[in-house]
């Protein structure tokens, strides 16, 4: 029994020795980074452990507690992982890959590699913020656990029609490394149109350092602190602004010229197509039509050439017969019309008008003396009549005011009566 218990304990100890990492999970998470970086990429005799899936499941960071936390604010589109090396002929060369949308990149072994100089994180203008002072944090989480001998931080700026401005420093940024991961922190005054770079120099400069890959994190935070480092070319100046405007205008002009060229080619192509279409229409439609018309015209000409007789006397006789017939029809219309009924109706209308004029004259003569001899009586001598007129006027005035808006039709009616009376009097007087 004791032997059985001893054997079980020995087996447990062996299991713990083979899988020590599982016993340390609750104490530290750095074993994940160490274990994944200790696994050579060329081990093909077993299925490699999926460290990324394990980290995602248990929330373990490969550099937890070792390097500063960095929240990425920069776009990945202008960040590159660069290998600078010497080839077999001691020529200095560069290999470059851009980071993908997951901020991951990997460098393979160049075929002519002799010695590695440095591994660089390069940040272009499209991934940099607007000119100003910023707190800059960069962290690279490497897939391999290598060591670095030194670090360098710098920048350069391409000047139009002039040499490139460049500057670098190893003391204006705080660098840290842990199990292949490394970071840089600094306060930087960023100008316009510059490139930032962070260089790490591996201790092992041979090909065994490659392939080299990992994830980058880059954070820019606006600050009012005094910068530790000013990028190449100095801070943004009015000349830089004018140059940016000029470059943009030049780019717009180039794009416009390219568009104009494309439009010219398109218009020329359309013109050629229309010309070809017209040729086809002319050959299939117009040419047969012209040939047909020519044939018909030739037939008419041939018929004319054969000759024909015109009887002038027959034409003249027919013309005179036509004119005589027209004269006969005209005479029938003019002289054959019976207008006696119209004349009788006209005479009756004239008699009615004469009766009306006589009646109107008699009426006017009967009233003419009264109208011409009429005189307005003098009411000033009759006080009672004047009082009655005043009372009636006041009563009508109050009644007129009391009816409100209805006084308008009354006023219009009185005006119309007065106008009609004047018109009638004028007609009688004349």
Coordinates of C-alpha atoms in Angstrom, one line a residue:
X1 CA 0.0 0.0 0.0
X2 CA 2.8 2.4 0.9
X3 CA 4.4 1.6 -2.5
X4 CA 1.2 2.5 -4.3
X5 CA 0.9 5.8 -2.5
X6 CA 4.5 6.6 -3.2
X7 CA 4.0 5.9 -6.9
X8 CA 1.0 8.1 -7.0
X9 CA 2.9 11.0 -5.4
X10 CA 5.8 10.6 -7.8
X11 CA 3.4 10.8 -10.7
X12 CA 1.8 14.0 -9.3
X13 CA 5.3 15.6 -8.9
X14 CA 6.2 14.6 -12.5
X15 CA 3.0 16.2 -13.8
X16 CA 3.6 19.4 -11.9
X17 CA 7.2 19.5 -13.3
X18 CA 6.0 19.1 -16.9
X19 CA 3.2 21.7 -16.6
X20 CA 4.6 24.3 -14.1
X21 CA 2.8 27.2 -15.8
X22 CA -0.7 26.0 -14.7
X23 CA 0.4 26.1 -11.1
X24 CA 1.5 29.7 -11.4
X25 CA -1.5 31.1 -13.3
X26 CA -3.1 32.6 -10.2
X27 CA 0.2 34.3 -9.1
X28 CA 1.6 35.9 -12.3
X29 CA 0.5 36.2 -16.0
X30 CA 4.0 36.9 -17.4
X31 CA 4.5 33.2 -17.9
X32 CA 2.3 33.4 -21.0
X33 CA 4.7 35.8 -22.7
X34 CA 7.7 33.9 -21.7
X35 CA 6.2 30.5 -22.8
X36 CA 5.0 31.7 -26.1
X37 CA 8.3 33.5 -26.9
X38 CA 10.3 30.4 -25.8
X39 CA 8.5 28.3 -28.5
X40 CA 10.7 28.3 -31.6
X41 CA 8.8 28.9 -34.8
X42 CA 10.5 26.0 -36.6
X43 CA 9.2 23.3 -34.2
X44 CA 7.1 21.2 -36.5
X45 CA 6.9 17.9 -34.7
X46 CA 4.0 19.0 -32.4
X47 CA 0.9 21.3 -32.7
X48 CA 1.9 24.7 -31.2
X49 CA -0.3 26.0 -28.4
X50 CA -2.7 28.8 -29.3
X51 CA -1.4 31.5 -26.9
X52 CA -3.5 34.3 -28.5
X53 CA -6.7 32.3 -27.8
X54 CA -5.6 31.5 -24.3
X55 CA -4.9 35.2 -23.6
X56 CA -8.3 36.2 -25.0
X57 CA -10.0 33.6 -22.8
X58 CA -8.3 34.3 -19.5
X59 CA -7.6 38.1 -20.1
X60 CA -3.8 37.7 -19.6
X61 CA -1.5 40.2 -21.2
X62 CA 2.0 39.1 -22.2
X63 CA 3.6 42.2 -20.6
X64 CA 1.2 42.8 -17.7
X65 CA 2.8 44.8 -15.0
X66 CA 6.0 45.4 -16.9
X67 CA 5.5 48.1 -19.5
X68 CA 3.2 51.2 -19.4
X69 CA -0.4 50.9 -20.5
X70 CA -1.0 52.4 -23.9
X71 CA -4.4 53.3 -25.4
X72 CA -4.0 53.5 -29.2
X73 CA -5.2 56.8 -30.7
X74 CA -3.3 56.8 -34.0
X75 CA -4.5 55.3 -37.2
X76 CA -2.7 52.1 -38.4
X77 CA -2.6 53.2 -42.0
X78 CA 0.7 55.0 -41.8
X79 CA 2.6 52.9 -39.2
X80 CA 5.2 50.5 -40.4
X81 CA 7.6 47.9 -39.0
X82 CA 11.0 48.4 -40.6
X83 CA 14.1 46.2 -40.7
X84 CA 17.4 48.0 -41.4
X85 CA 20.3 45.6 -42.1
X86 CA 23.5 44.9 -44.0
X87 CA 23.6 42.5 -46.9
X88 CA 26.5 40.2 -47.9
X89 CA 28.2 43.1 -49.7
X90 CA 27.9 45.4 -46.6
X91 CA 25.2 47.5 -48.3
X92 CA 22.8 49.1 -46.0
X93 CA 19.2 48.1 -46.8
X94 CA 15.7 48.4 -45.6
X95 CA 12.8 46.0 -45.5
X96 CA 9.4 47.4 -44.6
X97 CA 5.9 46.1 -43.8
X98 CA 2.8 48.1 -42.7
X99 CA 0.6 47.2 -39.8
X100 CA -2.8 45.8 -40.6
X101 CA -6.1 46.9 -39.1
X102 CA -5.4 44.8 -36.0
X103 CA -2.1 46.8 -35.6
X104 CA -0.1 43.6 -36.3
X105 CA 3.0 43.2 -38.6
X106 CA 5.7 40.6 -39.1
X107 CA 9.1 40.8 -40.8
X108 CA 10.5 37.7 -42.5
X109 CA 14.2 36.9 -43.1
X110 CA 15.6 38.7 -46.2
X111 CA 17.5 36.4 -48.6
X112 CA 20.6 38.6 -48.6
X113 CA 20.7 39.3 -44.8
X114 CA 24.1 39.4 -43.3
X115 CA 23.6 41.4 -40.1
X116 CA 20.7 43.3 -38.5
X117 CA 21.3 46.9 -37.5
X118 CA 17.9 47.8 -35.9
X119 CA 14.2 47.2 -35.9
X120 CA 12.2 50.3 -36.3
X121 CA 8.6 51.5 -35.7
X122 CA 8.0 54.2 -38.2
X123 CA 5.0 56.6 -37.9
X124 CA 4.1 58.8 -41.0
X125 CA 2.1 62.1 -41.2
X126 CA -1.2 60.3 -41.8
X127 CA -0.9 58.6 -38.4
X128 CA 0.3 61.7 -36.5
X129 CA -1.9 64.4 -34.9
X130 CA -2.0 68.1 -35.8
X131 CA 1.2 70.1 -34.9
X132 CA 1.5 70.8 -31.2
X133 CA 2.8 69.5 -27.9
X134 CA 1.9 65.8 -27.1
X135 CA 2.7 63.2 -24.6
X136 CA 3.7 60.2 -26.7
X137 CA 3.5 56.6 -25.6
X138 CA 4.6 53.7 -27.9
X139 CA 4.6 49.9 -27.0
X140 CA 5.5 47.0 -29.1
X141 CA 4.4 43.5 -28.0
X142 CA 6.8 41.1 -29.7
X143 CA 6.1 37.5 -30.6
X144 CA 9.7 36.5 -29.7
X145 CA 11.6 37.0 -26.4
X146 CA 14.8 38.7 -27.6
X147 CA 16.9 41.3 -25.8
X148 CA 17.9 44.8 -27.0
X149 CA 21.2 46.5 -26.5
X150 CA 20.0 50.1 -26.9
X151 CA 17.2 52.3 -28.2
X152 CA 16.9 55.5 -30.3
X153 CA 14.1 58.0 -30.9
X154 CA 14.1 60.5 -33.8
X155 CA 12.3 62.2 -36.7
X156 CA 12.9 63.6 -40.1
X157 CA 11.1 66.0 -42.5
X158 CA 11.2 66.1 -46.3
X159 CA 11.6 69.7 -47.4
X160 CA 10.6 70.8 -50.9
X161 CA 13.6 71.5 -53.1
X162 CA 15.9 71.2 -50.1
X163 CA 17.7 68.6 -48.1
X164 CA 15.9 66.4 -45.6
X165 CA 15.9 67.6 -42.0
X166 CA 16.6 64.9 -39.4
X167 CA 17.3 64.6 -35.7
X168 CA 17.6 61.7 -33.2
X169 CA 18.1 61.2 -29.5
X170 CA 18.5 58.4 -27.0
X171 CA 18.0 60.4 -23.9
X172 CA 14.8 62.4 -24.6
X173 CA 12.6 59.3 -24.3
X174 CA 12.2 56.7 -21.6
X175 CA 12.7 53.2 -23.0
X176 CA 11.8 50.0 -21.3
X177 CA 12.0 46.3 -22.4
X178 CA 10.6 43.1 -21.0
X179 CA 10.9 39.7 -22.5
X180 CA 11.1 41.0 -26.1
X181 CA 8.5 43.7 -25.6
X182 CA 9.6 47.3 -25.5
X183 CA 8.2 50.8 -25.1
X184 CA 9.0 54.5 -25.3
X185 CA 7.5 57.5 -23.5
X186 CA 8.3 61.2 -24.2
X187 CA 6.8 64.7 -24.4
X188 CA 7.3 65.8 -28.0
X189 CA 6.7 69.0 -29.9
X190 CA 5.4 67.8 -33.3
X191 CA 5.8 69.9 -36.4
X192 CA 4.1 69.5 -39.8
X193 CA 4.9 66.9 -42.3
X194 CA 7.3 64.9 -40.1
X195 CA 8.0 61.2 -39.6
X196 CA 8.6 59.8 -36.1
X197 CA 10.7 56.6 -35.6
X198 CA 11.5 54.4 -32.6
X199 CA 14.6 52.1 -33.1
X200 CA 15.4 49.0 -31.1
X201 CA 18.8 47.4 -31.6
X202 CA 18.7 43.6 -30.9
X203 CA 21.7 42.0 -29.1
X204 CA 21.5 39.1 -31.5
X205 CA 22.1 40.6 -35.0
X206 CA 22.0 37.3 -36.8
X207 CA 19.2 35.7 -38.9
X208 CA 18.0 33.7 -35.9
X209 CA 16.3 36.9 -34.6
X210 CA 13.9 36.7 -37.5
X211 CA 11.0 36.3 -38.2
X212 CA 10.1 39.2 -36.0
X213 CA 6.5 40.4 -35.5
X214 CA 4.0 41.7 -33.0
X215 CA 1.4 44.3 -32.1
X216 CA 2.0 48.0 -31.8
X217 CA 0.1 50.5 -29.6
X218 CA 0.6 54.3 -30.1
X219 CA -1.0 57.0 -28.0
X220 CA -0.9 60.8 -28.4
X221 CA -2.2 63.1 -25.7
X222 CA -2.3 66.9 -26.0
X223 CA -0.3 68.6 -23.3
X224 CA 0.8 72.0 -22.2
X225 CA 4.0 70.6 -20.6
X226 CA 7.4 71.7 -21.8
X227 CA 8.5 69.2 -24.6
X228 CA 11.5 67.0 -24.1
X229 CA 12.0 66.8 -27.8
X230 CA 11.2 68.9 -30.9
X231 CA 10.8 67.1 -34.2
X232 CA 13.0 67.8 -37.2
X233 CA 12.4 71.1 -38.9
X234 CA 11.1 72.7 -35.6
X235 CA 7.5 73.6 -34.7
X236 CA 5.0 74.5 -37.4
X237 CA 5.6 77.9 -38.9
X238 CA 3.7 80.2 -41.3
X239 CA 6.0 78.9 -44.0
X240 CA 4.9 75.4 -43.2
X241 CA 1.3 76.4 -43.5
X242 CA 1.8 78.1 -46.8
X243 CA 3.8 75.1 -48.0
X244 CA 1.0 72.7 -47.0
X245 CA -1.5 74.9 -48.8
X246 CA 0.8 75.0 -51.8
X247 CA 1.2 71.3 -51.8
X248 CA -2.5 70.8 -51.5
X249 CA -3.1 73.2 -54.4
X250 CA -0.5 71.4 -56.5
X251 CA -2.1 68.1 -55.7
X252 CA -5.5 69.5 -56.7
X253 CA -4.0 70.8 -59.9
X254 CA -2.4 67.5 -60.7
X255 CA -5.6 65.7 -60.0
X256 CA -7.5 68.1 -62.2
X257 CA -5.1 67.7 -65.0
X258 CA -5.4 63.9 -64.7
X259 CA -9.2 64.2 -64.8
X260 CA -9.0 66.5 -67.8
X261 CA -6.8 64.0 -69.6
X262 CA -9.3 61.2 -68.8
X263 CA -12.2 63.3 -70.0
X264 CA -10.4 64.1 -73.2
X265 CA -9.8 60.4 -73.8
X266 CA -13.4 59.5 -73.0
X267 CA -14.7 62.3 -75.3
X268 CA -12.4 61.1 -78.1
X269 CA -13.5 57.5 -77.6
X270 CA -17.2 58.6 -77.8
X271 CA -16.5 60.7 -80.9
X272 CA -14.9 57.7 -82.6
X273 CA -17.8 55.5 -81.7
X274 CA -20.3 58.1 -83.1
X275 CA -18.2 58.4 -86.3
X276 CA -18.2 54.6 -86.7
X277 CA -22.0 54.5 -86.1
X278 CA -22.6 57.2 -88.7
X279 CA -20.5 55.4 -91.2
X280 CA -22.6 52.2 -90.6
X281 CA -25.9 54.1 -90.9
X282 CA -24.7 55.8 -94.1
X283 CA -23.7 52.5 -95.7
X284 CA -26.7 50.6 -94.7
X285 CA -29.4 53.2 -95.1
X286 CA -28.4 56.3 -97.0
X287 CA -26.5 54.7 -99.8
X288 CA -29.3 52.4 -100.9
X289 CA -31.8 55.3 -100.7
X290 CA -29.6 57.5 -102.9
X291 CA -29.2 54.7 -105.4
X292 CA -33.0 54.1 -105.5
X293 CA -33.6 57.9 -106.0
X294 CA -31.0 58.0 -108.8
X295 CA -32.7 55.0 -110.5
X296 CA -36.1 56.7 -110.4
X297 CA -34.7 60.0 -111.6
X298 CA -33.0 58.2 -114.5
X299 CA -36.3 56.6 -115.5
X300 CA -38.0 60.0 -115.6
X301 CA -35.2 61.4 -117.8
X302 CA -35.3 58.5 -120.1
X303 CA -39.1 59.0 -120.5
X304 CA -38.6 62.6 -121.3
X305 CA -35.9 61.8 -123.8
X306 CA -38.5 59.5 -125.6
X307 CA -40.7 62.6 -126.2
X308 CA -44.5 63.2 -125.9
X309 CA -47.1 65.5 -127.8
X310 CA -49.1 68.3 -126.2
X311 CA -52.3 69.4 -127.9
X312 CA -52.4 73.1 -127.3
X313 CA -55.8 73.6 -128.9
X314 CA -57.4 71.0 -126.6
X315 CA -56.0 72.7 -123.6
X316 CA -57.2 76.1 -124.7
X317 CA -60.7 74.9 -125.4
X318 CA -61.0 73.2 -122.0
X319 CA -59.8 76.4 -120.4
X320 CA -62.4 78.6 -122.1
X321 CA -65.2 76.0 -121.2
X322 CA -64.1 76.2 -117.5
X323 CA -64.1 80.0 -117.4
X324 CA -67.6 80.1 -119.1
X325 CA -69.0 77.6 -116.5
X326 CA -67.5 79.7 -113.6
X327 CA -69.1 82.9 -115.0
X328 CA -72.5 81.1 -115.2
X329 CA -72.3 80.0 -111.6
X330 CA -71.4 83.5 -110.4
X331 CA -74.3 85.0 -112.3
X332 CA -76.7 82.5 -110.7
X333 CA -75.4 83.4 -107.2
X334 CA -75.6 87.2 -107.8
X335 CA -78.8 87.6 -109.8
X336 CA -80.7 84.5 -108.7
X337 CA -80.9 85.4 -105.0
X338 CA -84.4 86.5 -103.8
X339 CA -84.0 89.2 -101.1
X340 CA -87.7 90.4 -101.0
X341 CA -88.2 88.8 -97.5
X342 CA -85.2 90.7 -96.1
X343 CA -86.5 93.9 -97.5
X344 CA -89.9 93.4 -96.0
X345 CA -88.4 92.7 -92.6
X346 CA -86.3 95.8 -92.9
X347 CA -89.3 98.0 -93.7
X348 CA -91.2 96.6 -90.6
X349 CA -88.3 97.3 -88.3
X350 CA -88.0 100.9 -89.7
X351 CA -91.8 101.5 -89.0
X352 CA -91.4 100.3 -85.4
X353 CA -88.5 102.6 -84.8
X354 CA -90.5 105.6 -86.2
X355 CA -93.4 104.8 -83.8
X356 CA -91.0 104.6 -80.8
X357 CA -89.4 108.0 -81.7
X358 CA -92.9 109.7 -82.1
X359 CA -94.0 108.3 -78.7
X360 CA -90.9 109.5 -76.9
X361 CA -91.3 113.0 -78.5
X362 CA -95.0 113.2 -77.3
X363 CA -94.0 112.3 -73.7
X364 CA -91.2 114.8 -73.6
X365 CA -93.5 117.6 -75.0
X366 CA -96.0 116.8 -72.2
X367 CA -93.5 117.3 -69.4
X368 CA -91.2 119.8 -70.9
X369 CA -93.1 122.8 -69.6
X370 CA -93.2 121.5 -66.0
X371 CA -89.4 120.7 -66.0
X372 CA -88.3 124.1 -67.5
X373 CA -90.7 126.1 -65.3
X374 CA -89.9 124.3 -62.0
X375 CA -88.6 126.5 -59.2
X376 CA -87.6 125.5 -55.7
X377 CA -90.0 127.0 -53.1
X378 CA -88.7 129.2 -50.4
X379 CA -89.0 127.4 -47.1
X380 CA -87.2 129.9 -45.0
X381 CA -90.5 131.7 -44.3
X382 CA -92.2 128.6 -42.9
X383 CA -90.6 127.7 -39.5
X384 CA -92.7 124.6 -39.0
X385 CA -91.5 123.1 -42.3
X386 CA -87.9 123.8 -41.4
X387 CA -88.4 122.2 -38.0
X388 CA -89.9 119.1 -39.6
X389 CA -87.1 118.9 -42.0
X390 CA -84.5 119.2 -39.2
X391 CA -86.2 116.6 -37.1
X392 CA -86.4 114.2 -40.0
X393 CA -82.8 114.8 -40.9
X394 CA -81.6 114.2 -37.3
X395 CA -83.7 111.0 -37.1
X396 CA -82.4 109.7 -40.4
X397 CA -78.8 110.6 -39.3
X398 CA -79.1 108.7 -36.0
X399 CA -80.7 105.8 -37.9
X400 CA -77.9 105.9 -40.4
X401 CA -75.2 105.8 -37.7
X402 CA -77.1 103.0 -35.8
X403 CA -77.2 100.5 -38.6
X404 CA -73.4 100.2 -38.6
X405 CA -71.9 98.5 -41.6
X406 CA -75.2 98.4 -43.3
X407 CA -74.9 102.2 -44.0
X408 CA -72.5 101.3 -46.8
X409 CA -75.1 99.8 -49.2
X410 CA -77.5 102.6 -48.2
X411 CA -74.8 105.2 -49.2
X412 CA -74.1 103.4 -52.5
X413 CA -77.9 103.2 -53.3
X414 CA -78.3 106.9 -52.7
X415 CA -75.3 107.7 -54.8
X416 CA -76.6 105.5 -57.6
X417 CA -80.1 107.2 -57.4
X418 CA -78.6 110.6 -57.6
X419 CA -76.4 109.6 -60.5
X420 CA -79.4 108.1 -62.4
X421 CA -81.4 111.3 -61.7
X422 CA -78.7 113.5 -63.1
X423 CA -78.3 111.3 -66.2
X424 CA -82.1 111.4 -66.8
X425 CA -82.3 115.1 -66.4
X426 CA -79.3 115.6 -68.7
X427 CA -81.0 113.4 -71.3
X428 CA -84.3 115.3 -71.1
X429 CA -82.6 118.7 -71.2
X430 CA -80.9 117.7 -74.5

